[in-house]
Short mmCIF file of C-alpha atoms in Angstrom, two decimals:
data_model
loop_
_atom_site.label_atom_id
_atom_site.label_comp_id
_atom_site.label_asym_id
_atom_site.label_seq_id
_atom_site.Cartn_x
_atom_site.Cartn_y
_atom_site.Cartn_z
CA UNK A 1 36.19 -6.83 58.46
CA UNK A 2 39.88 -7.03 57.64
CA UNK A 3 41.41 -4.55 55.14
CA UNK A 4 42.51 -5.95 51.77
CA UNK A 5 45.97 -7.42 51.75
CA UNK A 6 48.57 -5.04 50.33
CA UNK A 7 51.59 -6.04 48.28
CA UNK A 8 54.65 -5.35 50.43
CA UNK A 9 58.20 -6.60 50.52
CA UNK A 10 58.52 -9.82 52.48
CA UNK A 11 60.84 -8.29 55.09
CA UNK A 12 58.45 -5.41 55.88
CA UNK A 13 55.54 -7.86 56.15
CA UNK A 14 57.53 -9.90 58.63
CA UNK A 15 58.46 -6.82 60.71
CA UNK A 16 54.87 -5.51 60.66
CA UNK A 17 53.45 -8.86 61.72
CA UNK A 18 55.95 -9.09 64.56
CA UNK A 19 55.11 -5.56 65.69
CA UNK A 20 51.36 -6.26 65.65
CA UNK A 21 51.92 -9.45 67.64
CA UNK A 22 53.84 -7.45 70.23
CA UNK A 23 51.06 -4.85 70.47
CA UNK A 24 48.42 -7.54 70.94
CA UNK A 25 50.53 -9.23 73.60
CA UNK A 26 50.97 -5.94 75.47
CA UNK A 27 47.25 -5.22 75.23
CA UNK A 28 46.39 -8.65 76.61
CA UNK A 29 48.80 -8.12 79.48
CA UNK A 30 47.32 -4.72 80.32
CA UNK A 31 43.83 -6.20 80.34
CA UNK A 32 44.66 -8.90 82.86
CA UNK A 33 42.95 -8.92 86.26
CA UNK A 34 45.11 -8.43 89.31
CA UNK A 35 46.21 -11.64 91.02
CA UNK A 36 43.48 -13.63 92.81
CA UNK A 37 40.76 -11.14 91.77
CA UNK A 38 37.42 -12.31 90.42
CA UNK A 39 33.94 -11.04 89.60
CA UNK A 40 31.23 -11.17 92.24
CA UNK A 41 28.90 -14.10 91.43
CA UNK A 42 25.82 -11.82 91.42
CA UNK A 43 27.16 -9.11 89.11
CA UNK A 44 28.73 -9.32 85.66
CA UNK A 45 31.51 -7.05 84.44
CA UNK A 46 31.44 -4.56 81.55
CA UNK A 47 32.89 -6.11 78.40
CA UNK A 48 36.64 -5.53 77.99
CA UNK A 49 37.21 -4.36 81.56
CA UNK A 50 39.89 -5.62 83.92
CA UNK A 51 40.03 -5.71 87.73
CA UNK A 52 42.61 -3.25 89.07
CA UNK A 53 41.46 -3.20 92.70
CA UNK A 54 40.09 -6.10 94.72
CA UNK A 55 39.38 -6.70 98.41
CA UNK A 56 37.18 -9.20 100.25
CA UNK A 57 36.47 -9.27 103.98
CA UNK A 58 34.54 -12.08 105.62
CA UNK A 59 32.78 -9.59 107.90
CA UNK A 60 32.84 -5.81 107.65
CA UNK A 61 30.57 -2.78 107.51
CA UNK A 62 29.81 -0.08 104.96
CA UNK A 63 27.57 2.95 104.58
CA UNK A 64 25.56 3.45 101.40
CA UNK A 65 24.28 6.73 100.03
CA UNK A 66 20.49 7.18 100.03
CA UNK A 67 20.21 10.85 99.09
CA UNK A 68 21.95 14.16 98.42
CA UNK A 69 24.70 15.44 100.66
CA UNK A 70 23.89 18.52 102.74
CA UNK A 71 27.46 19.88 102.60
CA UNK A 72 29.95 20.26 99.75
CA UNK A 73 32.95 21.72 101.59
CA UNK A 74 35.89 19.52 100.69
CA UNK A 75 38.21 21.46 102.98
CA UNK A 76 36.79 19.59 105.96
CA UNK A 77 36.78 15.87 106.59
CA UNK A 78 34.25 14.45 104.06
CA UNK A 79 33.63 11.48 106.32
CA UNK A 80 31.85 13.81 108.75
CA UNK A 81 29.48 15.24 106.14
CA UNK A 82 25.78 14.68 106.60
CA UNK A 83 23.07 13.59 104.18
CA UNK A 84 19.58 14.93 103.70
CA UNK A 85 18.55 11.32 104.28
CA UNK A 86 20.52 9.01 106.60
CA UNK A 87 22.96 6.62 104.90
CA UNK A 88 22.14 2.93 104.85
CA UNK A 89 24.38 0.93 107.16
CA UNK A 90 25.08 -2.72 106.35
CA UNK A 91 27.23 -5.45 107.90
CA UNK A 92 28.29 -8.77 106.46
CA UNK A 93 30.63 -10.14 103.82
CA UNK A 94 32.03 -7.17 101.90
CA UNK A 95 33.51 -7.33 98.39
CA UNK A 96 35.10 -4.27 96.76
CA UNK A 97 36.08 -4.36 93.10
CA UNK A 98 37.55 -1.65 90.84
CA UNK A 99 37.23 -2.23 87.10
CA UNK A 100 39.20 -0.41 84.39
CA UNK A 101 37.41 0.01 81.04
CA UNK A 102 39.96 1.33 78.53
CA UNK A 103 39.34 3.16 75.26
CA UNK A 104 36.63 5.66 74.31
CA UNK A 105 34.09 4.25 76.76
CA UNK A 106 32.65 6.86 79.15
CA UNK A 107 31.28 6.57 82.66
CA UNK A 108 27.65 7.08 81.61
CA UNK A 109 27.71 4.10 79.25
CA UNK A 110 29.24 1.89 81.94
CA UNK A 111 26.83 3.18 84.58
CA UNK A 112 23.75 2.57 82.43
CA UNK A 113 24.91 -0.95 81.59
CA UNK A 114 25.32 -1.78 85.27
CA UNK A 115 22.02 -0.23 86.37
CA UNK A 116 20.16 -2.07 83.61
CA UNK A 117 21.82 -5.33 84.62
CA UNK A 118 21.02 -4.80 88.31
CA UNK A 119 17.39 -3.96 87.54
CA UNK A 120 17.07 -7.07 85.39
CA UNK A 121 18.47 -9.14 88.27
CA UNK A 122 15.78 -7.80 90.62
CA UNK A 123 17.74 -5.14 92.51
CA UNK A 124 15.75 -2.17 93.82
CA UNK A 125 17.20 1.31 93.31
CA UNK A 126 17.77 3.09 96.63
CA UNK A 127 19.63 6.06 95.14
CA UNK A 128 20.68 7.10 91.63
CA UNK A 129 22.70 10.30 91.18
CA UNK A 130 21.62 10.59 87.54
CA UNK A 131 18.02 11.01 88.73
CA UNK A 132 18.77 13.29 91.68
CA UNK A 133 17.22 16.73 91.00
CA UNK A 134 19.61 18.33 93.47
CA UNK A 135 22.68 17.41 91.43
CA UNK A 136 24.03 18.68 88.16
CA UNK A 137 23.84 16.41 85.12
CA UNK A 138 25.84 13.26 85.76
CA UNK A 139 26.41 14.01 89.41
CA UNK A 140 28.84 16.43 91.09
CA UNK A 141 31.46 16.64 93.79
CA UNK A 142 28.66 15.69 96.17
CA UNK A 143 28.72 12.19 94.73
CA UNK A 144 32.50 12.10 94.89
CA UNK A 145 32.43 12.83 98.61
CA UNK A 146 30.58 9.60 99.20
CA UNK A 147 33.75 7.80 98.25
CA UNK A 148 35.38 9.02 101.43
CA UNK A 149 32.51 8.44 103.83
CA UNK A 150 33.77 5.74 106.17
CA UNK A 151 36.57 4.94 103.66
CA UNK A 152 33.70 3.73 101.50
CA UNK A 153 35.29 2.71 98.22
CA UNK A 154 39.06 3.09 98.47
CA UNK A 155 41.08 -0.11 98.31
CA UNK A 156 44.50 0.14 99.90
CA UNK A 157 47.62 -0.26 97.76
CA UNK A 158 45.87 0.49 94.45
CA UNK A 159 45.72 3.59 92.28
CA UNK A 160 41.96 3.92 92.58
CA UNK A 161 41.97 6.96 94.88
CA UNK A 162 44.01 8.94 92.37
CA UNK A 163 41.50 8.21 89.62
CA UNK A 164 38.41 9.45 91.42
CA UNK A 165 40.28 12.36 93.06
CA UNK A 166 41.59 13.67 89.74
CA UNK A 167 38.74 12.93 87.32
CA UNK A 168 36.28 15.57 86.18
CA UNK A 169 33.38 15.71 88.63
CA UNK A 170 30.77 15.96 85.86
CA UNK A 171 31.58 12.38 84.83
CA UNK A 172 30.83 10.89 88.26
CA UNK A 173 27.78 8.63 88.61
CA UNK A 174 26.91 6.84 91.82
CA UNK A 175 24.04 4.66 92.97
CA UNK A 176 22.86 2.31 95.71
CA UNK A 177 20.90 -0.85 94.95
CA UNK A 178 19.49 -3.62 97.13
CA UNK A 179 18.04 -7.09 96.74
CA UNK A 180 17.14 -9.32 99.67
CA UNK A 181 20.15 -9.11 102.00
CA UNK A 182 22.62 -7.80 99.41
CA UNK A 183 23.40 -4.08 99.04
CA UNK A 184 25.47 -2.69 96.15
CA UNK A 185 27.13 0.68 95.76
CA UNK A 186 28.05 1.53 92.16
CA UNK A 187 30.47 4.29 91.23
CA UNK A 188 31.66 5.17 87.71
CA UNK A 189 33.96 7.92 86.48
CA UNK A 190 35.65 8.87 83.22
CA UNK A 191 39.42 9.18 82.96
CA UNK A 192 40.31 11.42 80.03
CA UNK A 193 44.04 10.74 79.75
CA UNK A 194 46.43 7.88 80.32
CA UNK A 195 48.54 8.30 83.44
CA UNK A 196 51.95 6.68 83.53
CA UNK A 197 52.62 7.71 87.13
CA UNK A 198 49.71 5.71 88.50
CA UNK A 199 49.39 3.43 85.45
CA UNK A 200 45.79 4.47 84.84
CA UNK A 201 44.48 3.98 81.31
CA UNK A 202 42.25 6.34 79.36
CA UNK A 203 38.63 5.23 79.50
CA UNK A 204 36.25 4.69 82.41
CA UNK A 205 36.45 3.19 85.87
CA UNK A 206 33.70 1.36 87.72
CA UNK A 207 33.75 0.52 91.42
CA UNK A 208 31.44 -1.92 93.19
CA UNK A 209 31.01 -2.17 96.95
CA UNK A 210 28.90 -5.24 97.77
CA UNK A 211 27.78 -6.23 101.26
CA UNK A 212 25.94 -9.52 101.79
CA UNK A 213 24.20 -9.40 105.16
CA UNK A 214 25.17 -12.16 107.57
CA UNK A 215 25.83 -12.69 111.25
CA UNK A 216 29.44 -12.61 112.33
CA UNK A 217 30.72 -15.98 113.50
CA UNK A 218 32.24 -15.86 116.96
CA UNK A 219 35.65 -17.50 116.74
CA UNK A 220 37.40 -16.51 119.96
CA UNK A 221 38.70 -19.45 121.98
CA UNK A 222 37.09 -20.03 125.39
CA UNK A 223 39.66 -19.70 128.19
CA UNK A 224 39.42 -22.59 130.67
CA UNK A 225 39.37 -22.20 134.46
CA UNK A 226 42.93 -23.57 134.68
CA UNK A 227 44.13 -21.14 132.01
CA UNK A 228 42.50 -18.27 133.91
CA UNK A 229 44.42 -19.33 137.00
CA UNK A 230 47.70 -19.64 135.11
CA UNK A 231 47.38 -16.22 133.45
CA UNK A 232 46.47 -14.44 136.69
CA UNK A 233 49.42 -16.08 138.45
CA UNK A 234 51.86 -15.22 135.65
CA UNK A 235 50.54 -11.86 134.44
CA UNK A 236 48.35 -10.53 137.23
CA UNK A 237 45.31 -10.53 134.92
CA UNK A 238 43.54 -12.51 132.20
CA UNK A 239 41.74 -11.34 129.07
CA UNK A 240 38.39 -12.97 128.31
CA UNK A 241 37.21 -12.75 124.68
CA UNK A 242 34.27 -15.11 124.91
CA UNK A 243 31.80 -12.64 126.43
CA UNK A 244 29.58 -11.11 123.75
CA UNK A 245 27.45 -7.98 123.45
CA UNK A 246 25.53 -6.37 120.63
CA UNK A 247 27.14 -3.21 119.23
CA UNK A 248 26.65 -0.31 121.62
CA UNK A 249 24.77 -2.43 124.17
CA UNK A 250 25.58 -3.98 127.54
CA UNK A 251 23.32 -7.05 127.62
CA UNK A 252 25.35 -10.23 127.96
CA UNK A 253 24.44 -12.55 125.08
CA UNK A 254 23.65 -16.24 125.51
CA UNK A 255 26.76 -17.19 123.54
CA UNK A 256 28.80 -15.97 126.53
CA UNK A 257 27.75 -18.89 128.77
CA UNK A 258 30.83 -21.12 128.13
CA UNK A 259 33.20 -18.34 129.23
CA UNK A 260 31.06 -17.38 132.22
CA UNK A 261 30.99 -21.05 133.27
CA UNK A 262 34.81 -21.12 133.27
CA UNK A 263 35.06 -17.90 135.30
CA UNK A 264 32.63 -19.34 137.84
CA UNK A 265 34.62 -22.59 137.97
CA UNK A 266 37.82 -20.64 138.63
CA UNK A 267 36.18 -18.65 141.45
CA UNK A 268 34.83 -21.85 142.98
CA UNK A 269 38.34 -23.34 142.97
CA UNK A 270 39.72 -20.14 144.53
CA UNK A 271 37.22 -19.27 147.29
CA UNK A 272 39.39 -16.47 148.66
CA UNK A 273 39.83 -14.67 145.34
CA UNK A 274 38.19 -11.30 144.75
CA UNK A 275 38.23 -9.82 141.24
CA UNK A 276 37.93 -6.56 139.39
CA UNK A 277 35.89 -7.23 136.23
CA UNK A 278 37.17 -4.63 133.76
CA UNK A 279 35.40 -3.74 130.50
CA UNK A 280 37.45 -2.60 127.49
CA UNK A 281 36.27 -1.11 124.18
CA UNK A 282 37.87 -0.12 120.89
CA UNK A 283 38.18 3.58 119.97
CA UNK A 284 35.09 3.78 117.73
CA UNK A 285 32.70 6.40 119.09
CA UNK A 286 33.26 9.09 121.70
CA UNK A 287 35.47 8.44 124.69
CA UNK A 288 32.75 9.38 127.20
CA UNK A 289 30.19 7.02 125.69
CA UNK A 290 32.75 4.20 125.54
CA UNK A 291 33.69 4.79 129.17
CA UNK A 292 30.06 4.41 130.19
CA UNK A 293 29.58 1.41 127.92
CA UNK A 294 32.65 -0.41 129.24
CA UNK A 295 31.48 0.08 132.83
CA UNK A 296 27.94 -1.08 132.06
CA UNK A 297 29.28 -4.19 130.36
CA UNK A 298 31.51 -5.00 133.31
CA UNK A 299 28.57 -4.58 135.67
CA UNK A 300 26.49 -6.84 133.42
CA UNK A 301 29.12 -9.58 133.66
CA UNK A 302 29.18 -9.22 137.44
CA UNK A 303 25.38 -9.42 137.58
CA UNK A 304 25.35 -12.54 135.43
CA UNK A 305 27.95 -14.32 137.56
CA UNK A 306 26.05 -13.43 140.72
CA UNK A 307 22.61 -14.35 139.40
CA UNK A 308 23.32 -17.39 137.25
CA UNK A 309 26.43 -18.88 138.87
CA UNK A 310 25.88 -18.16 142.59
CA UNK A 311 29.04 -16.09 142.94
CA UNK A 312 28.93 -13.78 145.99
CA UNK A 313 28.52 -10.15 144.90
CA UNK A 314 31.18 -9.08 147.41
CA UNK A 315 33.83 -10.96 145.43
CA UNK A 316 33.36 -8.95 142.22
CA UNK A 317 33.69 -5.26 141.34
CA UNK A 318 32.86 -3.90 137.91
CA UNK A 319 35.04 -1.24 136.29
CA UNK A 320 35.37 0.26 132.81
CA UNK A 321 38.33 1.88 131.08
CA UNK A 322 36.95 2.41 127.55
CA UNK A 323 39.88 2.40 125.08
CA UNK A 324 42.58 3.45 127.56
CA UNK A 325 44.39 0.11 127.62
CA UNK A 326 44.58 -1.24 124.05
CA UNK A 327 46.49 -4.42 123.31
CA UNK A 328 46.51 -3.79 119.54
CA UNK A 329 46.10 -0.94 117.06
CA UNK A 330 42.62 0.51 116.69
CA UNK A 331 43.31 1.30 113.03
CA UNK A 332 42.47 -2.24 111.84
CA UNK A 333 39.44 -4.49 112.29
CA UNK A 334 41.65 -7.19 113.78
CA UNK A 335 43.11 -4.79 116.31
CA UNK A 336 39.70 -3.45 117.31
CA UNK A 337 38.47 -7.01 117.91
CA UNK A 338 41.40 -7.68 120.26
CA UNK A 339 40.74 -4.47 122.16
CA UNK A 340 37.09 -5.34 122.81
CA UNK A 341 37.44 -7.63 125.83
CA UNK A 342 36.76 -8.20 129.51
CA UNK A 343 39.71 -8.58 131.85
CA UNK A 344 39.81 -10.16 135.30
CA UNK A 345 42.25 -8.53 137.73
CA UNK A 346 42.75 -9.63 141.38
CA UNK A 347 41.72 -7.06 143.94
#
């Protein structure tokens, strides 16, 4: 309802109207989503909120909380903390969204709205900090630590990490929900004051981490026999990216056949060539386990060429170097993918 119109001088009315227009324009600008950001099609947003952090990866992984943390010592690396129940690991298309809900809205109101919406949509609750008897009312620093587990909810180049790191821990709510192949992590927190340094507005923040399970599409180009020959002549080695293994395993997958066919064709065209087959890994996991894994994978490639392509075993020697010879940074997913390879080196 609008207040009754007051009798004011015309000039003051004009100035007041202009000032109110400016305020409304500023408010609309502050409420805008960041460029190219959008809601996830399965989950609505809280009314009046705006997207301040947004990231989508076609294929990624995330860990989702399923129970209380066993440790609360923030002086150590929170990513190494353990749970009373193992976290849920999921791979697939990952969408991360941070919403800002300005005003007098608190985290509990936002959290309840989201959990009600997820339940109505058929999502099953895997974990809910507000119902965890081991936590204080509304959660605790235990819930906050989940934000850091595997870089769980931070989105680079946004202010989100400052919000959850500085907010009062008794306003933190966190939950994990699942429906079919989609897993959702929900995190809400209250922000009591506006922050001009990081441009955070008073109100509440809600973060969603959504992973839709799917199989990664292999997109590496198969190197032909002639290209193998050219690379070995020019560089003394050739990297093969078309040989596939399941994570942590050394069984050559059927999708590797096109690349193995080309290696066999090269060896047939070069009957005097003897090769080292060298397995390479990224830096995820311990060095010792990766060294063993890289060697086992190299031996598996040798065995496949001998068994399925009639290559003499004396022409091939398997070796593994783990992550000792990276060709890209292991700090990014793209770099890790380039480092996971098999190389052929003349003996």
